[in-house]
């Protein structure tokens, strides 16, 4: 197979988090029980009209700003008309004429290299109902009908599956950081359409574009792109490039291939026109400025700060920014005055292990940064050993009690040199024979003396100090 | 014979205990049945309707009719279409709820041209509605049943909806008052949509004061309708004072001058002469009336702009009628076949033709030429009107080319003759969302005719007041169709 240049574009649909749906006042929340989050509009009962959820508009505008898009002066919507049982109104309210953002540009990192991604547009729309197919019937669940969606369309600016997936990962994180979406592919909150074409390395014109619809995981996006590149390249090698048609295909998970759905010739005419029931909304400069101010620090900037200012390794920084929860937890630790490296170690080793063992999220984790600080500060002071710290960490989680409950005088390490000296003097006074033997060359008796001190203090003596004092007294 | 009275009179009688709400409802139901036999004005008569409490509200305890394209909780609401022939909604339109709050009592649901798409009142799934003044004639539409019932004295008012002239034309053909206020003054939530950017709620009554009272009760900001606006500072009934001296009206020469018509019918001549007589009355009241000339091409475009925009919006608005969630389930092997079967059986041929036109206009390759151009011309017409409303309080024109046509003579075609502008000019009021009222101004051949006054947006009180003053000078207010006066 020859090596052709691949050209890839992405359409990424992402379900937004919000209290209510975007055009109806029903609750926007995932539910296993069908048809509970439904208002009359979501089933298109005659006479119902759309409302507009301003929170969704705000989040859409925020994403538009994050992607450095141009924002229109007025916000309005369009109807996309087609018949399908999951679309009760017979049209979807979306944005075709004036999306919340157009002509954006962002820089992402792919394998340590910067990559510029061009955004064609990002627009706000509503999701359809969901269908469950059975052998003799199909059932409609309207919970999803009207759920706010953001659709992001890139220019065909990627040249490999790695680049495309890196962008999707980047966006998933960004949606989470901006609190726009949970962006959970397992809950079907992200769905992608992928456009792939190939061309000779030195060619001027793009090849024939094939669209693969509804690819539901990033792994499948990766496989889809590589499969299409291979399929198209092989046809081109065989002199049969004409067989690559401008068409819509779907990804088949079982075989890892793509299957033809329809030709471009059969494409649906959606008869877009402006939604008359939602008056144009002026997007004021003040509002935009306010939204801009609310954009949180994004992962790329956080990573740079962790490496350059806090001295973390690139590996550790990457681990922490992967999830917004981790980054927020880490930064709270830093704000509380915890040493960055210690905080990082606790987070990436002990906490991560505990979360995965218990199968919970960091939000559900009992030891908040403030509670963790109770342990780390004692460790710093030397009042507890690292072994004890670990025990307190586990005990505190197990019994859901503050760590300081376990840091009592009773179990505190004896690090007071005067106290230790008097204990040691006492032991030495009672072991004169052993001292003589030690001085005659039986040096392994040193450990015997340490053992005696530990026995006397029930293991609470600071071992390093004990050794130091013993050495100075014996030698 | 209480139901021949206007709202204020009935309210006084109720307050004074001369009659009870229960008696009014009973009488109204009796009249409903009598009218139904001859005119087929209703889809549903609410026989178990009860009288209500009488309060300070003028409408309390008074029976009225609801056009069957308003969603009414627990009451069959069909839009006069087979696609919804058994549909009982679980929520009521905001306008209906507002009337309920005022204590008004619905006694029937009135027939209309299927989903308001038609101007004849003949495409209702329950059969054509006949004119109570003469059963051979139509009522006009689409608010045909409401117009017939108010004209026959079933009750003092009924609800209508108006996308092109659906309140104001049947009002003229039935010799009553039809008023649609400024777009968004009354919430459209719960009104079955025809063309959302043109749809208005409104009412049919027998006098201007009643129209003001009813809309005062129906209107108001509604969080369910983003196009509704706050009008709580507007009190239409209280604004009626009859002082119109110095007011300025204009009429469009191209529409009203007889010499613009080549072979004018006898009826048309009478109608235009009658219009001029009405203008004389206005002048006597001190109203300035000025002929204004408007580009004929712009005027001629009105009916086609209306067809383009209303059909395009309608085909999208009625895409929810698939028989899946509500309405009779269609038959067929798959979902697509079931939807097609439901729609093929459910809609009348007239509606289907409009859907085809609407789809054609919205097609990618046609949109710019038809749909977008129609929107541009709509804007031109509205701008022209708004410019004139800077100078004038309103536009006055005769409604239609004469009285109601004979049912048997109806032609099911889009007319493109020189009379089409005279027939369709009320659509200007929908293009601009302007307040617009029709009142009766005479008879031709024992059939009523009307005139229309249209003003600028939010200037409802002014428009109503001119109509109110004019009405006082003519003998047609509170009139009831002859045959029904002693029923």
PDB file of N, CA and C in Angstrom, chain A residues 170-217:
ATOM      1  N   UNK A 170      -8.513  16.461  23.731  1.00  0.00           N
ATOM      2  CA  UNK A 170      -8.324  17.835  24.171  1.00  0.00           C
ATOM      3  C   UNK A 170      -9.685  18.505  24.414  1.00  0.00           C
ATOM      4  N   UNK A 171     -10.617  18.294  23.468  1.00  0.00           N
ATOM      5  CA  UNK A 171     -11.936  18.920  23.589  1.00  0.00           C
ATOM      6  C   UNK A 171     -12.720  18.326  24.754  1.00  0.00           C
ATOM      7  N   UNK A 172     -12.603  17.022  24.914  1.00  0.00           N
ATOM      8  CA  UNK A 172     -13.323  16.370  26.013  1.00  0.00           C
ATOM      9  C   UNK A 172     -12.899  17.001  27.345  1.00  0.00           C
ATOM     10  N   UNK A 173     -11.565  17.148  27.487  1.00  0.00           N
ATOM     11  CA  UNK A 173     -11.051  17.776  28.701  1.00  0.00           C
ATOM     12  C   UNK A 173     -11.539  19.208  28.840  1.00  0.00           C
ATOM     13  N   UNK A 174     -11.506  19.932  27.714  1.00  0.00           N
ATOM     14  CA  UNK A 174     -11.896  21.347  27.759  1.00  0.00           C
ATOM     15  C   UNK A 174     -13.362  21.482  28.173  1.00  0.00           C
ATOM     16  N   UNK A 175     -14.225  20.631  27.614  1.00  0.00           N
ATOM     17  CA  UNK A 175     -15.641  20.669  28.001  1.00  0.00           C
ATOM     18  C   UNK A 175     -15.787  20.443  29.505  1.00  0.00           C
ATOM     19  N   UNK A 176     -14.996  19.499  30.017  1.00  0.00           N
ATOM     20  CA  UNK A 176     -15.074  19.207  31.453  1.00  0.00           C
ATOM     21  C   UNK A 176     -14.544  20.379  32.276  1.00  0.00           C
ATOM     22  N   UNK A 177     -13.408  20.914  31.876  1.00  0.00           N
ATOM     23  CA  UNK A 177     -12.807  22.032  32.613  1.00  0.00           C
ATOM     24  C   UNK A 177     -13.765  23.223  32.651  1.00  0.00           C
ATOM     25  N   UNK A 178     -14.491  23.431  31.551  1.00  0.00           N
ATOM     26  CA  UNK A 178     -15.376  24.600  31.471  1.00  0.00           C
ATOM     27  C   UNK A 178     -16.758  24.302  32.050  1.00  0.00           C
ATOM     28  N   UNK A 179     -16.942  23.066  32.562  1.00  0.00           N
ATOM     29  CA  UNK A 179     -18.213  22.675  33.145  1.00  0.00           C
ATOM     30  C   UNK A 179     -19.361  22.797  32.138  1.00  0.00           C
ATOM     31  N   UNK A 180     -19.039  22.538  30.877  1.00  0.00           N
ATOM     32  CA  UNK A 180     -20.049  22.615  29.826  1.00  0.00           C
ATOM     33  C   UNK A 180     -20.689  21.251  29.629  1.00  0.00           C
ATOM     34  N   UNK A 181     -19.906  20.212  29.852  1.00  0.00           N
ATOM     35  CA  UNK A 181     -20.417  18.858  29.660  1.00  0.00           C
ATOM     36  C   UNK A 181     -19.628  17.899  30.537  1.00  0.00           C
ATOM     37  N   UNK A 182     -20.281  16.790  30.904  1.00  0.00           N
ATOM     38  CA  UNK A 182     -19.529  15.724  31.566  1.00  0.00           C
ATOM     39  C   UNK A 182     -18.651  15.022  30.536  1.00  0.00           C
ATOM     40  N   UNK A 183     -19.048  15.144  29.268  1.00  0.00           N
ATOM     41  CA  UNK A 183     -18.286  14.587  28.144  1.00  0.00           C
ATOM     42  C   UNK A 183     -17.918  13.127  28.390  1.00  0.00           C
ATOM     43  N   UNK A 184     -18.900  12.344  28.783  1.00  0.00           N
ATOM     44  CA  UNK A 184     -18.677  10.937  29.085  1.00  0.00           C
ATOM     45  C   UNK A 184     -19.116  10.097  27.885  1.00  0.00           C
ATOM     46  N   UNK A 185     -18.143   9.494  27.205  1.00  0.00           N
ATOM     47  CA  UNK A 185     -18.504   8.714  26.009  1.00  0.00           C
ATOM     48  C   UNK A 185     -19.317   7.479  26.397  1.00  0.00           C
ATOM     49  N   UNK A 186     -19.097   6.989  27.611  1.00  0.00           N
ATOM     50  CA  UNK A 186     -19.839   5.786  28.030  1.00  0.00           C
ATOM     51  C   UNK A 186     -21.328   6.078  28.140  1.00  0.00           C
ATOM     52  N   UNK A 187     -21.689   7.322  28.504  1.00  0.00           N
ATOM     53  CA  UNK A 187     -23.104   7.689  28.591  1.00  0.00           C
ATOM     54  C   UNK A 187     -23.614   8.208  27.251  1.00  0.00           C
ATOM     55  N   UNK A 188     -22.806   8.065  26.217  1.00  0.00           N
ATOM     56  CA  UNK A 188     -23.226   8.529  24.888  1.00  0.00           C
ATOM     57  C   UNK A 188     -23.282  10.035  24.788  1.00  0.00           C
ATOM     58  N   UNK A 189     -22.527  10.721  25.653  1.00  0.00           N
ATOM     59  CA  UNK A 189     -22.599  12.185  25.640  1.00  0.00           C
ATOM     60  C   UNK A 189     -21.749  12.802  24.540  1.00  0.00           C
ATOM     61  N   UNK A 190     -20.869  12.005  23.951  1.00  0.00           N
ATOM     62  CA  UNK A 190     -20.098  12.504  22.804  1.00  0.00           C
ATOM     63  C   UNK A 190     -20.330  11.563  21.627  1.00  0.00           C
ATOM     64  N   UNK A 191     -20.672  12.145  20.487  1.00  0.00           N
ATOM     65  CA  UNK A 191     -20.829  11.351  19.268  1.00  0.00           C
ATOM     66  C   UNK A 191     -20.125  12.085  18.126  1.00  0.00           C
ATOM     67  N   UNK A 192     -19.457  11.354  17.275  1.00  0.00           N
ATOM     68  CA  UNK A 192     -18.657  12.009  16.232  1.00  0.00           C
ATOM     69  C   UNK A 192     -19.047  11.542  14.840  1.00  0.00           C
ATOM     70  N   UNK A 193     -18.926  12.465  13.890  1.00  0.00           N
ATOM     71  CA  UNK A 193     -18.933  12.114  12.479  1.00  0.00           C
ATOM     72  C   UNK A 193     -17.524  12.402  11.974  1.00  0.00           C
ATOM     73  N   UNK A 194     -17.032  11.529  11.120  1.00  0.00           N
ATOM     74  CA  UNK A 194     -15.644  11.650  10.664  1.00  0.00           C
ATOM     75  C   UNK A 194     -15.614  11.733   9.146  1.00  0.00           C
ATOM     76  N   UNK A 195     -14.919  12.737   8.599  1.00  0.00           N
ATOM     77  CA  UNK A 195     -14.745  12.848   7.142  1.00  0.00           C
ATOM     78  C   UNK A 195     -13.312  12.481   6.792  1.00  0.00           C
ATOM     79  N   UNK A 196     -13.156  11.575   5.838  1.00  0.00           N
ATOM     80  CA  UNK A 196     -11.801  11.153   5.460  1.00  0.00           C
ATOM     81  C   UNK A 196     -11.651  11.193   3.944  1.00  0.00           C
ATOM     82  N   UNK A 197     -10.542  11.751   3.472  1.00  0.00           N
ATOM     83  CA  UNK A 197     -10.182  11.626   2.061  1.00  0.00           C
ATOM     84  C   UNK A 197      -8.671  11.447   1.978  1.00  0.00           C
ATOM     85  N   UNK A 198      -8.195  10.952   0.857  1.00  0.00           N
ATOM     86  CA  UNK A 198      -6.739  10.819   0.672  1.00  0.00           C
ATOM     87  C   UNK A 198      -6.341  11.543  -0.604  1.00  0.00           C
ATOM     88  N   UNK A 199      -5.049  11.902  -0.713  1.00  0.00           N
ATOM     89  CA  UNK A 199      -4.546  12.573  -1.906  1.00  0.00           C
ATOM     90  C   UNK A 199      -3.054  12.301  -2.028  1.00  0.00           C
ATOM     91  N   UNK A 200      -2.513  12.484  -3.229  1.00  0.00           N
ATOM     92  CA  UNK A 200      -1.066  12.366  -3.395  1.00  0.00           C
ATOM     93  C   UNK A 200      -0.403  13.470  -2.594  1.00  0.00           C
ATOM     94  N   UNK A 201       0.780  13.171  -2.090  1.00  0.00           N
ATOM     95  CA  UNK A 201       1.503  14.092  -1.211  1.00  0.00           C
ATOM     96  C   UNK A 201       1.614  15.489  -1.820  1.00  0.00           C
ATOM     97  N   UNK A 202       1.848  15.562  -3.137  1.00  0.00           N
ATOM     98  CA  UNK A 202       2.103  16.865  -3.777  1.00  0.00           C
ATOM     99  C   UNK A 202       0.858  17.409  -4.494  1.00  0.00           C
ATOM    100  N   UNK A 203      -0.288  16.745  -4.335  1.00  0.00           N
ATOM    101  CA  UNK A 203      -1.487  17.170  -5.071  1.00  0.00           C
ATOM    102  C   UNK A 203      -2.016  18.498  -4.527  1.00  0.00           C
ATOM    103  N   UNK A 204      -2.715  19.239  -5.364  1.00  0.00           N
ATOM    104  CA  UNK A 204      -3.303  20.513  -4.957  1.00  0.00           C
ATOM    105  C   UNK A 204      -4.750  20.322  -4.503  1.00  0.00           C
ATOM    106  N   UNK A 205      -5.430  19.427  -5.193  1.00  0.00           N
ATOM    107  CA  UNK A 205      -6.860  19.274  -4.910  1.00  0.00           C
ATOM    108  C   UNK A 205      -7.121  18.139  -3.919  1.00  0.00           C
ATOM    109  N   UNK A 206      -8.115  18.339  -3.077  1.00  0.00           N
ATOM    110  CA  UNK A 206      -8.500  17.299  -2.122  1.00  0.00           C
ATOM    111  C   UNK A 206      -9.109  16.113  -2.860  1.00  0.00           C
ATOM    112  N   UNK A 207      -8.983  14.933  -2.286  1.00  0.00           N
ATOM    113  CA  UNK A 207      -9.607  13.748  -2.857  1.00  0.00           C
ATOM    114  C   UNK A 207     -11.092  13.699  -2.544  1.00  0.00           C
ATOM    115  N   UNK A 208     -11.713  12.568  -2.859  1.00  0.00           N
ATOM    116  CA  UNK A 208     -13.148  12.414  -2.618  1.00  0.00           C
ATOM    117  C   UNK A 208     -13.400  12.171  -1.132  1.00  0.00           C
ATOM    118  N   UNK A 209     -14.357  12.966  -0.577  1.00  0.00           N
ATOM    119  CA  UNK A 209     -14.607  12.917   0.858  1.00  0.00           C
ATOM    120  C   UNK A 209     -15.646  11.851   1.203  1.00  0.00           C
ATOM    121  N   UNK A 210     -15.295  10.992   2.141  1.00  0.00           N
ATOM    122  CA  UNK A 210     -16.233   9.986   2.626  1.00  0.00           C
ATOM    123  C   UNK A 210     -16.590  10.340   4.072  1.00  0.00           C
ATOM    124  N   UNK A 211     -17.892  10.331   4.373  1.00  0.00           N
ATOM    125  CA  UNK A 211     -18.320  10.676   5.730  1.00  0.00           C
ATOM    126  C   UNK A 211     -18.752   9.422   6.483  1.00  0.00           C
ATOM    127  N   UNK A 212     -18.214   9.241   7.671  1.00  0.00           N
ATOM    128  CA  UNK A 212     -18.643   8.114   8.506  1.00  0.00           C
ATOM    129  C   UNK A 212     -19.398   8.692   9.707  1.00  0.00           C
ATOM    130  N   UNK A 213     -20.655   8.269   9.845  1.00  0.00           N
ATOM    131  CA  UNK A 213     -21.554   8.886  10.830  1.00  0.00           C
ATOM    132  C   UNK A 213     -21.588   8.124  12.143  1.00  0.00           C
ATOM    133  N   UNK A 214     -21.874   8.876  13.213  1.00  0.00           N
ATOM    134  CA  UNK A 214     -22.196   8.281  14.513  1.00  0.00           C
ATOM    135  C   UNK A 214     -21.157   7.328  15.055  1.00  0.00           C
ATOM    136  N   UNK A 215     -19.916   7.782  15.101  1.00  0.00           N
ATOM    137  CA  UNK A 215     -18.867   6.967  15.702  1.00  0.00           C
ATOM    138  C   UNK A 215     -18.815   7.344  17.181  1.00  0.00           C
ATOM    139  N   UNK A 216     -18.984   6.349  18.061  1.00  0.00           N
ATOM    140  CA  UNK A 216     -19.318   6.704  19.440  1.00  0.00           C
ATOM    141  C   UNK A 216     -18.213   6.604  20.483  1.00  0.00           C
ATOM    142  N   UNK A 217     -17.007   6.206  20.085  1.00  0.00           N
ATOM    143  CA  UNK A 217     -15.905   6.264  21.058  1.00  0.00           C
ATOM    144  C   UNK A 217     -14.663   6.734  20.323  1.00  0.00           C
TER     145      UNK A 217
END
